[in-house]
Tab-separated table of C-alpha atoms and ligand atoms in Angstrom:
chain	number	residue	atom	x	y	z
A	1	UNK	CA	100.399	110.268	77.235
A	2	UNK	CA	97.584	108.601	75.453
A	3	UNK	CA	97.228	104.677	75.309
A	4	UNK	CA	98.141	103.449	72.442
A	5	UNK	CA	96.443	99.505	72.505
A	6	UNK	CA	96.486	97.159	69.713
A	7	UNK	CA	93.167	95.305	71.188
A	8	UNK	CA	94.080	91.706	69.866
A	9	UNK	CA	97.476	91.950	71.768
A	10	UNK	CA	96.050	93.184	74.877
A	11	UNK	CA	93.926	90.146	74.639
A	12	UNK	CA	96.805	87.972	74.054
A	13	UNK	CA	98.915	88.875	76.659
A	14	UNK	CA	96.327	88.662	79.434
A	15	UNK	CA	94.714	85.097	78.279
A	16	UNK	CA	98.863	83.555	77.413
A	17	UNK	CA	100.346	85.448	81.218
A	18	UNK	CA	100.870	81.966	83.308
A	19	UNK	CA	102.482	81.062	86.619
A	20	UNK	CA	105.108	78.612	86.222
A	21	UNK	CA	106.377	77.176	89.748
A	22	UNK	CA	109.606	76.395	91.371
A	23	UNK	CA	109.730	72.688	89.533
A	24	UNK	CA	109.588	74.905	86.088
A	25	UNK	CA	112.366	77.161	87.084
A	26	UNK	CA	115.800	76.946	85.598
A	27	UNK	CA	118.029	77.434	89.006
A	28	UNK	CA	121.287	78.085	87.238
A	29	UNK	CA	120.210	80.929	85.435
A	30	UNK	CA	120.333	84.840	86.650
A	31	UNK	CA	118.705	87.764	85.223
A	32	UNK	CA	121.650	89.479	85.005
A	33	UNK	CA	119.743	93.049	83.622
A	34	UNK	CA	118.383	95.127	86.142
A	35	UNK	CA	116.283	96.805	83.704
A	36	UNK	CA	114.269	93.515	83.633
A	37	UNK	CA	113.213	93.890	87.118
A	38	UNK	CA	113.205	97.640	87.197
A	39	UNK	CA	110.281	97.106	84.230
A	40	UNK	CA	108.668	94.886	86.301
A	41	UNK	CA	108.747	97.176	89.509
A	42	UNK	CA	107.648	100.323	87.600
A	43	UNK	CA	105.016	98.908	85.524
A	44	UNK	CA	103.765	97.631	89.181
A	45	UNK	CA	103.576	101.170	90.395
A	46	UNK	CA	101.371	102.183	87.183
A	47	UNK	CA	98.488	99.757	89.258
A	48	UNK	CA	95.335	101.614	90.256
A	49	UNK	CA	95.366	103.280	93.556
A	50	UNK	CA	91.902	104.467	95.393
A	51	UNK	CA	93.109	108.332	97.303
A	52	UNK	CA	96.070	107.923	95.759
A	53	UNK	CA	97.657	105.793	98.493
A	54	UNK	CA	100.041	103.405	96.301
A	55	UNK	CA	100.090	100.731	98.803
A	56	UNK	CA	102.453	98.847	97.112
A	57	UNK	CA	105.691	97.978	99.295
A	58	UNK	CA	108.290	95.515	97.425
A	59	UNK	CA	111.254	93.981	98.903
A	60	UNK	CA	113.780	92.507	96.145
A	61	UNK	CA	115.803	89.696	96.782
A	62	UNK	CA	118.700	88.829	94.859
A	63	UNK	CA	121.945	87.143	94.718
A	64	UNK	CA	122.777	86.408	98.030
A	65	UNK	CA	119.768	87.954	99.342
A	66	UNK	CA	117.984	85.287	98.351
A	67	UNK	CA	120.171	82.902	100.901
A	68	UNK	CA	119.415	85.618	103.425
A	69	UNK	CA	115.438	85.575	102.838
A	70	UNK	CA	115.716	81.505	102.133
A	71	UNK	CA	117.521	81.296	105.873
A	72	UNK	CA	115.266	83.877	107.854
A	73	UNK	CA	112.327	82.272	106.766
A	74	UNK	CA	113.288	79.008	107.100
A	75	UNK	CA	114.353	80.355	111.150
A	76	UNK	CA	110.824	81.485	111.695
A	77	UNK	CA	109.138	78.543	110.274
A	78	UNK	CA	111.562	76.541	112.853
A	79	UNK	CA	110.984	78.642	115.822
A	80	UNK	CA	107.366	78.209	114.878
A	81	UNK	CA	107.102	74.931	114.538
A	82	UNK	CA	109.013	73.805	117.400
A	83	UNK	CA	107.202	75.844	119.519
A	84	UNK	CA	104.049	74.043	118.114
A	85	UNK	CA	105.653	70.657	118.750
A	86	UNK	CA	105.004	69.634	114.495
A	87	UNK	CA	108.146	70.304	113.009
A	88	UNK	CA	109.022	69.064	109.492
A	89	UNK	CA	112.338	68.859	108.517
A	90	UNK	CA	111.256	68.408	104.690
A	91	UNK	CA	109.414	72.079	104.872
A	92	UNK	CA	112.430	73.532	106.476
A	93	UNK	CA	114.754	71.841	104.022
A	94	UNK	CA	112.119	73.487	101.154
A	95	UNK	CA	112.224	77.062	102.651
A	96	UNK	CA	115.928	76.754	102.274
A	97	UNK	CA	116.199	76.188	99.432
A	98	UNK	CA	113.498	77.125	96.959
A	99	UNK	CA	114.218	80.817	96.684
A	100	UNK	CA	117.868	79.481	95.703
A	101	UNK	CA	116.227	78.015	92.426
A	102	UNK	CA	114.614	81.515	91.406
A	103	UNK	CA	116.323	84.091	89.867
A	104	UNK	CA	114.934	87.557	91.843
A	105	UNK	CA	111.964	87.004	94.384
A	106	UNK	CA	110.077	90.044	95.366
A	107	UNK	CA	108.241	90.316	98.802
A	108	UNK	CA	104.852	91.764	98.439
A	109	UNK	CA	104.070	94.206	101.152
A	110	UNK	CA	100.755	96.472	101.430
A	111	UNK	CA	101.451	99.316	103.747
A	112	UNK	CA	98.229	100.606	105.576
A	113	UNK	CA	97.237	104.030	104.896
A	114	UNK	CA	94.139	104.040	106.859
A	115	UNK	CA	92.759	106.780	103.881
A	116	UNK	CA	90.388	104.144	102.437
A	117	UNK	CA	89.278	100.467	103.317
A	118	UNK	CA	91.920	97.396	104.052
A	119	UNK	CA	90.199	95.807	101.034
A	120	UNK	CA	91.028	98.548	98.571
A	121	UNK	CA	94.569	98.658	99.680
A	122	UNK	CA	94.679	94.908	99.322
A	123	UNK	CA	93.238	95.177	95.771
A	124	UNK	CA	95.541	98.223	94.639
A	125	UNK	CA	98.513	95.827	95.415
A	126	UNK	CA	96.989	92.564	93.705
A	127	UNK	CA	96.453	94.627	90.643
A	128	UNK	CA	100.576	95.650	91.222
A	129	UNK	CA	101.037	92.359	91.131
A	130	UNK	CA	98.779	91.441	87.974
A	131	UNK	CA	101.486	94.473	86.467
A	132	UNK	CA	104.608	92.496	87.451
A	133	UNK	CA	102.804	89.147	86.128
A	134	UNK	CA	101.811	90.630	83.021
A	135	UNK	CA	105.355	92.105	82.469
A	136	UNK	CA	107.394	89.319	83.606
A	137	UNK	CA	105.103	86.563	80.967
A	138	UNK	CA	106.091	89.505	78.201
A	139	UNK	CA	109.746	89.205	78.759
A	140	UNK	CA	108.965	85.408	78.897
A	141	UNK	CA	109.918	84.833	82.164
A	142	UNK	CA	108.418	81.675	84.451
A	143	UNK	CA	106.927	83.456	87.457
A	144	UNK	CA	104.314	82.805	90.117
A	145	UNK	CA	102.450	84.947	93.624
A	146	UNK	CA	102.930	82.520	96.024
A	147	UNK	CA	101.258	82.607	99.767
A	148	UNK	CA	103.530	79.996	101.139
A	149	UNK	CA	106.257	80.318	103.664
A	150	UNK	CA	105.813	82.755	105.918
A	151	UNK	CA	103.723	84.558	104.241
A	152	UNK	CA	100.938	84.586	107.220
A	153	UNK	CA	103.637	85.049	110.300
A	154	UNK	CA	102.518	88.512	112.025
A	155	UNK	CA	106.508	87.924	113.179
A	156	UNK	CA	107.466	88.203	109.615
A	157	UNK	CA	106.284	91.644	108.890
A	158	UNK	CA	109.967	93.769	109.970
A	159	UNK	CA	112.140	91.917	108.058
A	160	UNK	CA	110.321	92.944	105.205
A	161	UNK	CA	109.588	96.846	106.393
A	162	UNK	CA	106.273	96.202	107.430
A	163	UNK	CA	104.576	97.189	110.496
A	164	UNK	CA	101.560	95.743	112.366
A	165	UNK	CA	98.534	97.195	110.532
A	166	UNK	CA	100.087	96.514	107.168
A	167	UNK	CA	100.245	93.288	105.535
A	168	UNK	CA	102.523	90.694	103.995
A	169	UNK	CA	100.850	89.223	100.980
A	170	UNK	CA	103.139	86.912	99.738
A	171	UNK	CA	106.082	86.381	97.226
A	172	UNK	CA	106.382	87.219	93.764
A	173	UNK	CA	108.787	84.315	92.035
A	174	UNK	CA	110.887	85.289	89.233
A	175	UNK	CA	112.994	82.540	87.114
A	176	UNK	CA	114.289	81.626	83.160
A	177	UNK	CA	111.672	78.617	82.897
A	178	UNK	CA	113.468	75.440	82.092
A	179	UNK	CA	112.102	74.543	78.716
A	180	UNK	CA	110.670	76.941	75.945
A	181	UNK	CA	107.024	75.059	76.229
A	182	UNK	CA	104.864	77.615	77.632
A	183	UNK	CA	102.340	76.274	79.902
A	184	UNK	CA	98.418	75.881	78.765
A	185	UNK	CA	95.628	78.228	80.424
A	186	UNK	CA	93.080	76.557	82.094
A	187	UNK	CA	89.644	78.550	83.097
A	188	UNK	CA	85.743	77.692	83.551
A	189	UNK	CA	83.484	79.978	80.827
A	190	UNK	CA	83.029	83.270	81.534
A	191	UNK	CA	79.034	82.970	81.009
A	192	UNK	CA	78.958	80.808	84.329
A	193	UNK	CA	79.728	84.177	86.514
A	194	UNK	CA	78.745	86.412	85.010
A	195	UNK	CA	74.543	87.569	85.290
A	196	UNK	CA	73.390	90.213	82.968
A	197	UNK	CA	70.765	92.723	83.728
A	198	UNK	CA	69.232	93.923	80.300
B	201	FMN	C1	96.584	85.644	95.785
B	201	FMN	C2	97.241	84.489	95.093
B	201	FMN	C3	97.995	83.598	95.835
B	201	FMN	C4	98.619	82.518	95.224
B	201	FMN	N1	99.365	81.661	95.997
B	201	FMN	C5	99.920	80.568	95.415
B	201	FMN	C6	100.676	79.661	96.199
B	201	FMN	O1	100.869	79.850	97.402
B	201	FMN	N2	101.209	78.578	95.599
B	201	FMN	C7	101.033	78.347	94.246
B	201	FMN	O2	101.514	77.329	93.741
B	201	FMN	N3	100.359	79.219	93.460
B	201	FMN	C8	99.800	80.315	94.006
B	201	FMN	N4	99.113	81.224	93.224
B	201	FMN	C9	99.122	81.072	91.748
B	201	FMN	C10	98.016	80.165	91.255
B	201	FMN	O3	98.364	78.814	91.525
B	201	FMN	C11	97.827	80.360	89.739
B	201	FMN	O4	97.460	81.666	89.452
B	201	FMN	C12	96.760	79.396	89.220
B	201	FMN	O5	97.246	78.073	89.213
B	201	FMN	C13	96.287	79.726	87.808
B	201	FMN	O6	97.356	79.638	86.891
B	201	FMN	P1	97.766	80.859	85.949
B	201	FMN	O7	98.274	81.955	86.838
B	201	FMN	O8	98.832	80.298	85.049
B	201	FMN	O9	96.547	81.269	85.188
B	201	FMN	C14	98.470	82.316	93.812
B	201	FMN	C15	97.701	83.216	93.078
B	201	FMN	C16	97.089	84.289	93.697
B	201	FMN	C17	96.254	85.240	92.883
C-alpha cells in the first residue's frame, strides 16, 4: 500500500498531539469501543523496528483491571517503602487511585531480543508509543506516557509479562479530557538544535 499524506495534516497532527494528565481526565467516562483502543494498539505495531524485532509488549488495563493494576502497584510501592523506612501515605493513596480516573491504561513493556542494541529496542517502542499518542490526540482523546509508579521496580516486571533483561517503560494514560479546550504546545525553536553542515 502506498502512503497517501496530505503534508499540511501530517504537520498538524504532530505539532496539535498533547499529553493531558490525570487532573484533565474525565473519570466517569469509559471508552466503551474497543475499536478505539484496538486503533491505538495496531497503529503502535506499524512503529519502526531495527531486525525486525517488534519490541513492543503492551499490557491493557481496563474496567476492573484497572483496580487490579491501581492495587498491585500501590502493594509494591508499600512493601517498598516500608522496607525503606519513608512511606507516604498520600503516594499510596495516589497509586490507588489515579488509574481509577483513566479510562484504559496500557503498560509499556520492551521485551529484549538481544538481535540489536538495548537502545534500539528502547527507541522502536518510544516510536510505538509516539503511534498510540498520535492516534489517541486524533480520536481526541486526553492521554499522557507517564514514568511514575512503579515504573522503575525490577519487582514489577512479571506482573506485566516481563522478564529480567527486558524493560518496563512506563504507562500509557488513556481518558475523555474533561473540557473540549485542547491544551497549547509549548517548544524552544528548532534552529537552537539543530547545526547544519553545508
Ligand atoms: C519518556 C517519557 C516519559 C514521560 N513521563 C512522564 C511522567 O512521568 N509524568 C508526566 O506528567 N509526564 C510525563 N511525560 C509527558 C511529558 O510531560 C510531556 O510530553 C511534556 O510535558 C510535553 O507535553 P506534550 O506531550 O503535550 O507536548 C513523559 C514523556 C516521555 C516522552
Amino acid at each position: 500500500m502506498e502512503p497517501r499524506f496530505d503534508i499540511e495534516s501530517v504537520n498538524y497532527m504532530l505539532r496539535t498531539r498533547r499529553s493531558m494528565f490525570v487532573a484533565q481526565f474525565d473519570p466517569s467516562y469509559t471508552i466503551a469501543d474497543d475499536d478505539v483502543i484496538e486503533t491505538i494498539l495496531e497503529n503502535a505495531n506499524w512503529a519502526p523496528t531495527h531486525k525486525m524485532t517488534e519490541p513492543w509488549r503492551f499490557t491493557v488495563f481496563s474496567g476492573e483491571g484497572k483496580a487490579k493494576f491501581a492495587q498491585f502497584q500501590a502493594d509494591l510501592y508499600k512493601a517498598r517503602a516500608e522496607k525503606n523506612d519513608n512511606f507516604n501515605e498520600a503516594v499510596y493513596q495516589k497509586m490507588l487511585e489515579n488509574p481509577l480516573k483513566a479510562s484504559h491504561i496500557i503498560a509499556i513493556g520492551m521485551k529484549r531480543s538481544g538481535a540489536v542494541p538495548e537502545m534500539e529496542e528502547i527507541a522502536a517502542v518510544s516510536m510505538a508509543v509516539q503511534n498510540m499518542y498520535l492516534t489517541a490526540s486524533a480520536y481526541g482523546l486526553a492521554a499522557y506516557w507517564g514514568t511514575g509508579g512503579v515504573t522503575f521496580y525490577e519487582e514489577a516486571k512479571p506482573f506485566f509479562g516481563l522478564e529480567p533483561q527486558d524493560m518496563l517503560m512506563g504507562f500509557f494514560f488513556i481518558a475523555k479530557p474533561l473540557t473540549d479546550r485542547w491544551p497549547n504546545g509549548k517548544r524552544n525553536p528548532i534552529a537552537e538544535k539543530v547545526t547544519w553542515v553545508k
